PDB file of C-alpha atoms in Angstrom:
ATOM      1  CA  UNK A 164    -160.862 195.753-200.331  1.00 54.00           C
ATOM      2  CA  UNK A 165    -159.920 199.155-200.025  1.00 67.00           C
ATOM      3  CA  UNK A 166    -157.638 200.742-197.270  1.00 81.00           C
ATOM      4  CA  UNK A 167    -160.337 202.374-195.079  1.00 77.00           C
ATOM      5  CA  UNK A 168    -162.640 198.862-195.420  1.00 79.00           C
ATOM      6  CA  UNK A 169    -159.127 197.044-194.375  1.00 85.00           C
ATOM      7  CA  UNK A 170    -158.671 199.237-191.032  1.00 82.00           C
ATOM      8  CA  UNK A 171    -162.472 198.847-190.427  1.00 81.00           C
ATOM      9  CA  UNK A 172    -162.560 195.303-190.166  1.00 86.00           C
ATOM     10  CA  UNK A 173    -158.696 195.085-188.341  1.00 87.00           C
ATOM     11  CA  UNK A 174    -160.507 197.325-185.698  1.00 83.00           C
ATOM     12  CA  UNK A 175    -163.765 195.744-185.686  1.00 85.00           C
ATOM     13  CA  UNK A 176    -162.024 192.377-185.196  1.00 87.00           C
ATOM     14  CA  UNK A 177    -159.704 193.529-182.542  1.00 89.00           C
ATOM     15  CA  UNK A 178    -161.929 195.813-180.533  1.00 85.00           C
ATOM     16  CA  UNK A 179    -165.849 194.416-181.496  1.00 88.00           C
ATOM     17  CA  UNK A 180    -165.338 192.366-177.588  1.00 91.00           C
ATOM     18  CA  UNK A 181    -164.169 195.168-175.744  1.00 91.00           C
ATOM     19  CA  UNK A 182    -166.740 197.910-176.820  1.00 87.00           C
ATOM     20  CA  UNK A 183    -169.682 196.044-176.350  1.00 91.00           C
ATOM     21  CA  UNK A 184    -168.264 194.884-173.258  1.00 92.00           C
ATOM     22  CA  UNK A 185    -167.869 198.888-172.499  1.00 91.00           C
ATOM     23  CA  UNK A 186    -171.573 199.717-173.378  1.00 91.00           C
ATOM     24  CA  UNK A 187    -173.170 197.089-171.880  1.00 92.00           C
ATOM     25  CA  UNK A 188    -171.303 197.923-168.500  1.00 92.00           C
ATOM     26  CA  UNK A 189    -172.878 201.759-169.195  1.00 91.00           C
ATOM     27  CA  UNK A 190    -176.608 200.336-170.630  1.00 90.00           C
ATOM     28  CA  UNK A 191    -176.753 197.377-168.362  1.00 90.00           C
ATOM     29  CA  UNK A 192    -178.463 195.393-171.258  1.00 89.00           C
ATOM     30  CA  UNK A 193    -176.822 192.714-173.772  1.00 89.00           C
ATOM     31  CA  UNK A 194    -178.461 193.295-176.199  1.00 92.00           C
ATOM     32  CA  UNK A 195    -178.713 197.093-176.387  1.00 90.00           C
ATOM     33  CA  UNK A 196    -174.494 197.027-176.016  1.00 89.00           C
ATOM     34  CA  UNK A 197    -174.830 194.720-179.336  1.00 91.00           C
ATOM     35  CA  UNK A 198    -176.811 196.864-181.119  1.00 92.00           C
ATOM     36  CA  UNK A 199    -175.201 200.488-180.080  1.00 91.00           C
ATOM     37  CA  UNK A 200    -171.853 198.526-180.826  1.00 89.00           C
ATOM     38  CA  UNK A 201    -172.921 197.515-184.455  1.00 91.00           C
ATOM     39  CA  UNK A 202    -174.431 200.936-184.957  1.00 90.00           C
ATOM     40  CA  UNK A 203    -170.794 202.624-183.753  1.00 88.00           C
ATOM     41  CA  UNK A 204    -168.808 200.463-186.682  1.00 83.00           C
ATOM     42  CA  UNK A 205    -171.612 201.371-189.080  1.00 88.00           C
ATOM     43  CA  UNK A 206    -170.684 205.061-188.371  1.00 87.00           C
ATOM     44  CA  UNK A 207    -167.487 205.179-188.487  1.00 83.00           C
ATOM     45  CA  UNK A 208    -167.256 203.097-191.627  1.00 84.00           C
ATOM     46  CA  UNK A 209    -169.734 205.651-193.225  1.00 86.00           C
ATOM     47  CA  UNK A 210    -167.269 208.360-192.708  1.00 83.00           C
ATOM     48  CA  UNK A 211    -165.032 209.713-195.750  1.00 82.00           C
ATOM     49  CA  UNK A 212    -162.186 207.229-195.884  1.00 75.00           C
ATOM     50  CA  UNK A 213    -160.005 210.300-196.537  1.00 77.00           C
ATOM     51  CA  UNK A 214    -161.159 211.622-193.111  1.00 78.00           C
ATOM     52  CA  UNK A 215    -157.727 212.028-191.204  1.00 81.00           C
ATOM     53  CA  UNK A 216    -158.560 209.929-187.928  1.00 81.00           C
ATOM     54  CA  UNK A 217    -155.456 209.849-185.383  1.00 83.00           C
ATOM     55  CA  UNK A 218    -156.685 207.168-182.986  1.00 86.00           C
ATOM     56  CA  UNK A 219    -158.881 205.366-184.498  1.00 82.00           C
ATOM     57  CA  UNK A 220    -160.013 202.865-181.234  1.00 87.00           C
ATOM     58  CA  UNK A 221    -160.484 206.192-179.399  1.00 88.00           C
ATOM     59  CA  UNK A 222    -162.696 208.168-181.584  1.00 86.00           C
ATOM     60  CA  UNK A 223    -164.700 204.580-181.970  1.00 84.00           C
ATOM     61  CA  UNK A 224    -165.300 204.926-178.542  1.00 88.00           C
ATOM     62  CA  UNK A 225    -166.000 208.142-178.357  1.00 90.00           C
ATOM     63  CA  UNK A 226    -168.810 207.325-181.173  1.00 90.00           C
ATOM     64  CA  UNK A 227    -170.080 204.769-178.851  1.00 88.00           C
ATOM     65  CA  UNK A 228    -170.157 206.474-175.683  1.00 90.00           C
ATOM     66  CA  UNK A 229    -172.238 209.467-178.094  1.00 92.00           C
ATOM     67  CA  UNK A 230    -174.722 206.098-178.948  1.00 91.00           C
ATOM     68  CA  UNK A 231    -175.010 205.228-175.030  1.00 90.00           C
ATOM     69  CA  UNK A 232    -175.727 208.937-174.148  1.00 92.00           C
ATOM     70  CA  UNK A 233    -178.445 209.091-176.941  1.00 91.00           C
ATOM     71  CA  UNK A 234    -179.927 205.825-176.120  1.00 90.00           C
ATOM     72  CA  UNK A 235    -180.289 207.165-172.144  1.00 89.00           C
ATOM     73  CA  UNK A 236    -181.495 210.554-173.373  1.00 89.00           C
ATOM     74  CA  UNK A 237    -184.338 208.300-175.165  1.00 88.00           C
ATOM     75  CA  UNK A 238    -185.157 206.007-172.871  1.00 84.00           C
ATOM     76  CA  UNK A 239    -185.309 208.975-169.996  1.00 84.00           C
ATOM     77  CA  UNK A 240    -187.996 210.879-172.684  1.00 84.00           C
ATOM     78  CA  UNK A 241    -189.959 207.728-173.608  1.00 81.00           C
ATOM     79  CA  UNK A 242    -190.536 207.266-169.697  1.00 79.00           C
ATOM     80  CA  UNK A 243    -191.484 210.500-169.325  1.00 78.00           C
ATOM     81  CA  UNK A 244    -194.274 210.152-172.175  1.00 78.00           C
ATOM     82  CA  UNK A 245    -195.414 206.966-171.956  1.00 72.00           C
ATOM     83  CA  UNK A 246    -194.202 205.055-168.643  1.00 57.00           C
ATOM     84  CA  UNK A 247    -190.714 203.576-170.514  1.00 52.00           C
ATOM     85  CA  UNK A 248    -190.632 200.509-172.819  1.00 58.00           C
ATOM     86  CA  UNK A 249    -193.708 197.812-172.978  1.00 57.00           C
ATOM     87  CA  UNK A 250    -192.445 194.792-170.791  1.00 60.00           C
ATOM     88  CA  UNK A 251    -192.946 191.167-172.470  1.00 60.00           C
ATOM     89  CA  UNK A 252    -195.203 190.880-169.911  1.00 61.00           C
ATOM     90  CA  UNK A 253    -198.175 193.209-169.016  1.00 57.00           C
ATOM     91  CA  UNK A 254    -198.862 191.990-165.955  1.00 60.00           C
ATOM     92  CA  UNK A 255    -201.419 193.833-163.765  1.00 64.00           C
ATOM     93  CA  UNK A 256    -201.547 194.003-160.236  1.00 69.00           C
ATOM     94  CA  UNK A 257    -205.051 194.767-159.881  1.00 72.00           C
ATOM     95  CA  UNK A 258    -206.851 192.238-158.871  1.00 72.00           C
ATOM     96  CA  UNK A 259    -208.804 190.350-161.224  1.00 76.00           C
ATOM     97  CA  UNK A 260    -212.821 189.609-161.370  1.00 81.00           C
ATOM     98  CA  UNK A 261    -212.488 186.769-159.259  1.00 83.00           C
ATOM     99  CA  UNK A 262    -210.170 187.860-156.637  1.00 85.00           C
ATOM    100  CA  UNK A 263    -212.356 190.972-156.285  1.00 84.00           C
ATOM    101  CA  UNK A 264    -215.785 189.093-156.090  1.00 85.00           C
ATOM    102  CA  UNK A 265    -213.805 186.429-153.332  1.00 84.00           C
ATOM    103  CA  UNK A 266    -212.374 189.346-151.062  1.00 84.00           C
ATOM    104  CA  UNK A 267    -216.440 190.906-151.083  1.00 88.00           C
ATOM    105  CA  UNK A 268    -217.327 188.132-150.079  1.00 87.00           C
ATOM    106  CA  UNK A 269    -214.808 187.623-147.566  1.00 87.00           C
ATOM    107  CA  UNK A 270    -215.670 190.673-146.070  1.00 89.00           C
ATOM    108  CA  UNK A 271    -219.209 189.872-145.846  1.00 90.00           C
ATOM    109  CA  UNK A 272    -218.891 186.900-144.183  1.00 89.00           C
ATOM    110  CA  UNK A 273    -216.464 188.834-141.652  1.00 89.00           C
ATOM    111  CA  UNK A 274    -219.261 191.167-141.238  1.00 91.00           C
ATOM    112  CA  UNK A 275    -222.147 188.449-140.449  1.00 92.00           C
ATOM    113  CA  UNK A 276    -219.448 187.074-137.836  1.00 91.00           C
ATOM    114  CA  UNK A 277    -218.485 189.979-136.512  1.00 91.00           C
ATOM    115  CA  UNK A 278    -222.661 190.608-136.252  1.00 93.00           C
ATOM    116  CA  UNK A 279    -223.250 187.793-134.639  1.00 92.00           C
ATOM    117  CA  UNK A 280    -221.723 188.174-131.478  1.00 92.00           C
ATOM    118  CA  UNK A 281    -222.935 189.015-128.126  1.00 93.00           C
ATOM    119  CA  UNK A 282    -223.384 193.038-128.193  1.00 93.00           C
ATOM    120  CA  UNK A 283    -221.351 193.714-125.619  1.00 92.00           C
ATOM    121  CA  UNK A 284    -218.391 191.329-126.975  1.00 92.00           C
ATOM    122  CA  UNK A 285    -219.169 192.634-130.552  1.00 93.00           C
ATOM    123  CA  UNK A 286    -218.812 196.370-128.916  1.00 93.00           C
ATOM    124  CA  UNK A 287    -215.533 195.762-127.438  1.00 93.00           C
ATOM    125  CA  UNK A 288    -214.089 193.907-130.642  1.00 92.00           C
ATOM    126  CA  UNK A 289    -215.308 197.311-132.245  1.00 92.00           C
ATOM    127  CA  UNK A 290    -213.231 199.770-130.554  1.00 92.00           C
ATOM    128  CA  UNK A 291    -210.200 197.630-130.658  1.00 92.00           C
ATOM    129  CA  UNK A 292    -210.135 196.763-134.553  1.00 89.00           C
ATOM    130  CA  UNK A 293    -211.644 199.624-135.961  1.00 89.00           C
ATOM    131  CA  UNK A 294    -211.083 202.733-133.247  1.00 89.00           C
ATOM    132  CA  UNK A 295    -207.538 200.922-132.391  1.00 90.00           C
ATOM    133  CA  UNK A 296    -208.074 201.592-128.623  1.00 91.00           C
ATOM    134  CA  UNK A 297    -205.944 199.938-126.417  1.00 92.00           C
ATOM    135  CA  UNK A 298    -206.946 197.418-123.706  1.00 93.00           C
ATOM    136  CA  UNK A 299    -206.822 199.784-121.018  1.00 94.00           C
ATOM    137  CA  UNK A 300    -208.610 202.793-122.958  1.00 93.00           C
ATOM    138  CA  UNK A 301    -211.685 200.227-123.711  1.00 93.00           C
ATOM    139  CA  UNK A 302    -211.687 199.010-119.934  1.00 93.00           C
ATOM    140  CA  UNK A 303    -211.579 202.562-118.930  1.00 94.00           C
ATOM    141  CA  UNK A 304    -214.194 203.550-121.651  1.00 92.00           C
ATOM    142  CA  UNK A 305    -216.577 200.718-120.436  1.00 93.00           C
ATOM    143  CA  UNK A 306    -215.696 200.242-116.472  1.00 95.00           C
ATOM    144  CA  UNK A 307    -214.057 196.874-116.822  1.00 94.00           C
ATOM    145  CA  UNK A 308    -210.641 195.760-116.641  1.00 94.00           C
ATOM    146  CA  UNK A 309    -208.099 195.467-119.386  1.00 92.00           C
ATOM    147  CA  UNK A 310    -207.904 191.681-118.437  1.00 95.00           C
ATOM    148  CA  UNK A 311    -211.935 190.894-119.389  1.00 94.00           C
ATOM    149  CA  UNK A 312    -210.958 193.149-122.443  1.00 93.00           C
ATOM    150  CA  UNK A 313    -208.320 190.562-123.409  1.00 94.00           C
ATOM    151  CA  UNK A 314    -210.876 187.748-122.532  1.00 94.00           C
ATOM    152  CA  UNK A 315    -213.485 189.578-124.365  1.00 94.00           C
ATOM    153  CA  UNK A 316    -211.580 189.840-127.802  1.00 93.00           C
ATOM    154  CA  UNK A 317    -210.103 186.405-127.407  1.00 95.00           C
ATOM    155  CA  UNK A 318    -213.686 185.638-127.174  1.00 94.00           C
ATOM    156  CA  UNK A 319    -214.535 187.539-130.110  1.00 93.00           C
ATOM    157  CA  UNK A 320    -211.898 185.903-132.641  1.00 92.00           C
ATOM    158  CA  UNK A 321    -213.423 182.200-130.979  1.00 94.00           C
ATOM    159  CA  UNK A 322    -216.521 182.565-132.041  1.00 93.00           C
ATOM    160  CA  UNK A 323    -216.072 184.556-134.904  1.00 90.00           C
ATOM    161  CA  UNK A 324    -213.305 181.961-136.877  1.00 92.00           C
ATOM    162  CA  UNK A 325    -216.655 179.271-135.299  1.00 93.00           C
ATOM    163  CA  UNK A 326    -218.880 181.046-137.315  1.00 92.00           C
ATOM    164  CA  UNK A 327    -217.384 181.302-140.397  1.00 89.00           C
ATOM    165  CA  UNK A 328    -215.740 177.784-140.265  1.00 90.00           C
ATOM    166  CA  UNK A 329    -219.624 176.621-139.560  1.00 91.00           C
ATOM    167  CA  UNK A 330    -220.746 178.983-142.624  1.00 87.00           C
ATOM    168  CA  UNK A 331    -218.079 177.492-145.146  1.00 85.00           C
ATOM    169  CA  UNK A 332    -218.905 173.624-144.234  1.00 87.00           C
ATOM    170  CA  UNK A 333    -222.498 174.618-144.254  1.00 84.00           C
ATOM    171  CA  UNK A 334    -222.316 176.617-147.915  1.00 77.00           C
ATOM    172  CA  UNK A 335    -220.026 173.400-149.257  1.00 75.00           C
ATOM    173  CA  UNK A 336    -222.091 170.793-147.989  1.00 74.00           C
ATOM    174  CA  UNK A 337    -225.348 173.215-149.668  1.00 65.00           C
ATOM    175  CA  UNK A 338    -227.328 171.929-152.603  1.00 62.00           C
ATOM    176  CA  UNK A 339    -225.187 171.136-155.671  1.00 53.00           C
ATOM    177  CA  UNK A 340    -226.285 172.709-159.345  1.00 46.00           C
TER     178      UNK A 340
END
């Protein structure tokens, strides 16, 4: 073994632990560290062996803090282009077919509730979930006090939850295919 492959592998096995240990801290991945750590021994082993090199540890990690900066300067572009590096898992937080068809059909059901109440109960329930008026601005709005309003929407969710918990036994209990 030549001199330069002798000092290569002394300095690879006294200082392989504490440069990864230095890139991962500045990566924040394992795995990258062992890779840009590899890659900073393959590059300085490439170099002339009658390259004068006064501290060798130093300039090694010099060479690997180059690496980290690269590898940043990479992922930073790749994120730019393409929304960074695929992730094992392409998960989607859109919801799917049936969560989509189960939430219309929530909201129809809601609806038929919300239609059958009393008009004057439904009208009230109205301008407090969808107009966001307060108690006292729907008492004021219709000449009654903020108290029947309260009575009014308690009302309201009553028969509405009745309703749908009438319309769910009633569609489960339904003819069978």
């Amino acid at each position: 073994m030549s001199s330069w492959n002798t000092q290569i592998a002394r300095l690879f096995a006294e200082h392989k632990k504490a440069l990864e240990a230095f890139v991962a801290r500045r990566t924040g991945n394992s795995q990258v560290a062992a890779d840009l750590t590899q890659e900073s021994f393959l590059r300085l082993a490439r170099l002339p062996a009658d390259k004068k090199i006064d501290n060798l540890p130093a300039f090694l990690f010099t060479i690997a803090s180059n690496l980290v900066r690269d590898h940043q300067r990479q992922a930073i572009r790749r994120e730019r282009l393409d929304g960074g590096e695929p992730s094992e898992e392409l998960a989607c937080n859109a919801p799917g077919a049936e969560e989509q068809l189960w939430a219309q059909q929530e909201q129809a059901l809601m609806h038929e509730a919300i239609e059958a109440l009393p008009e004057a109960t439904r009208h009230i329930f109205l301008l407090y979930h969808v107009d966001e008026c307060s108690y006292r601005e729907i008492g004021e709005r219709l000449k009654i006090s903020p108290r029947s309003v309260e009575y009014q929407l308690r009302r309201a969710l009553i028969d509405c939850r009745a309703f749908i918990k009438a319309r769910l036994l009633s569609d489960a209990s339904g003819p069978s295919r």
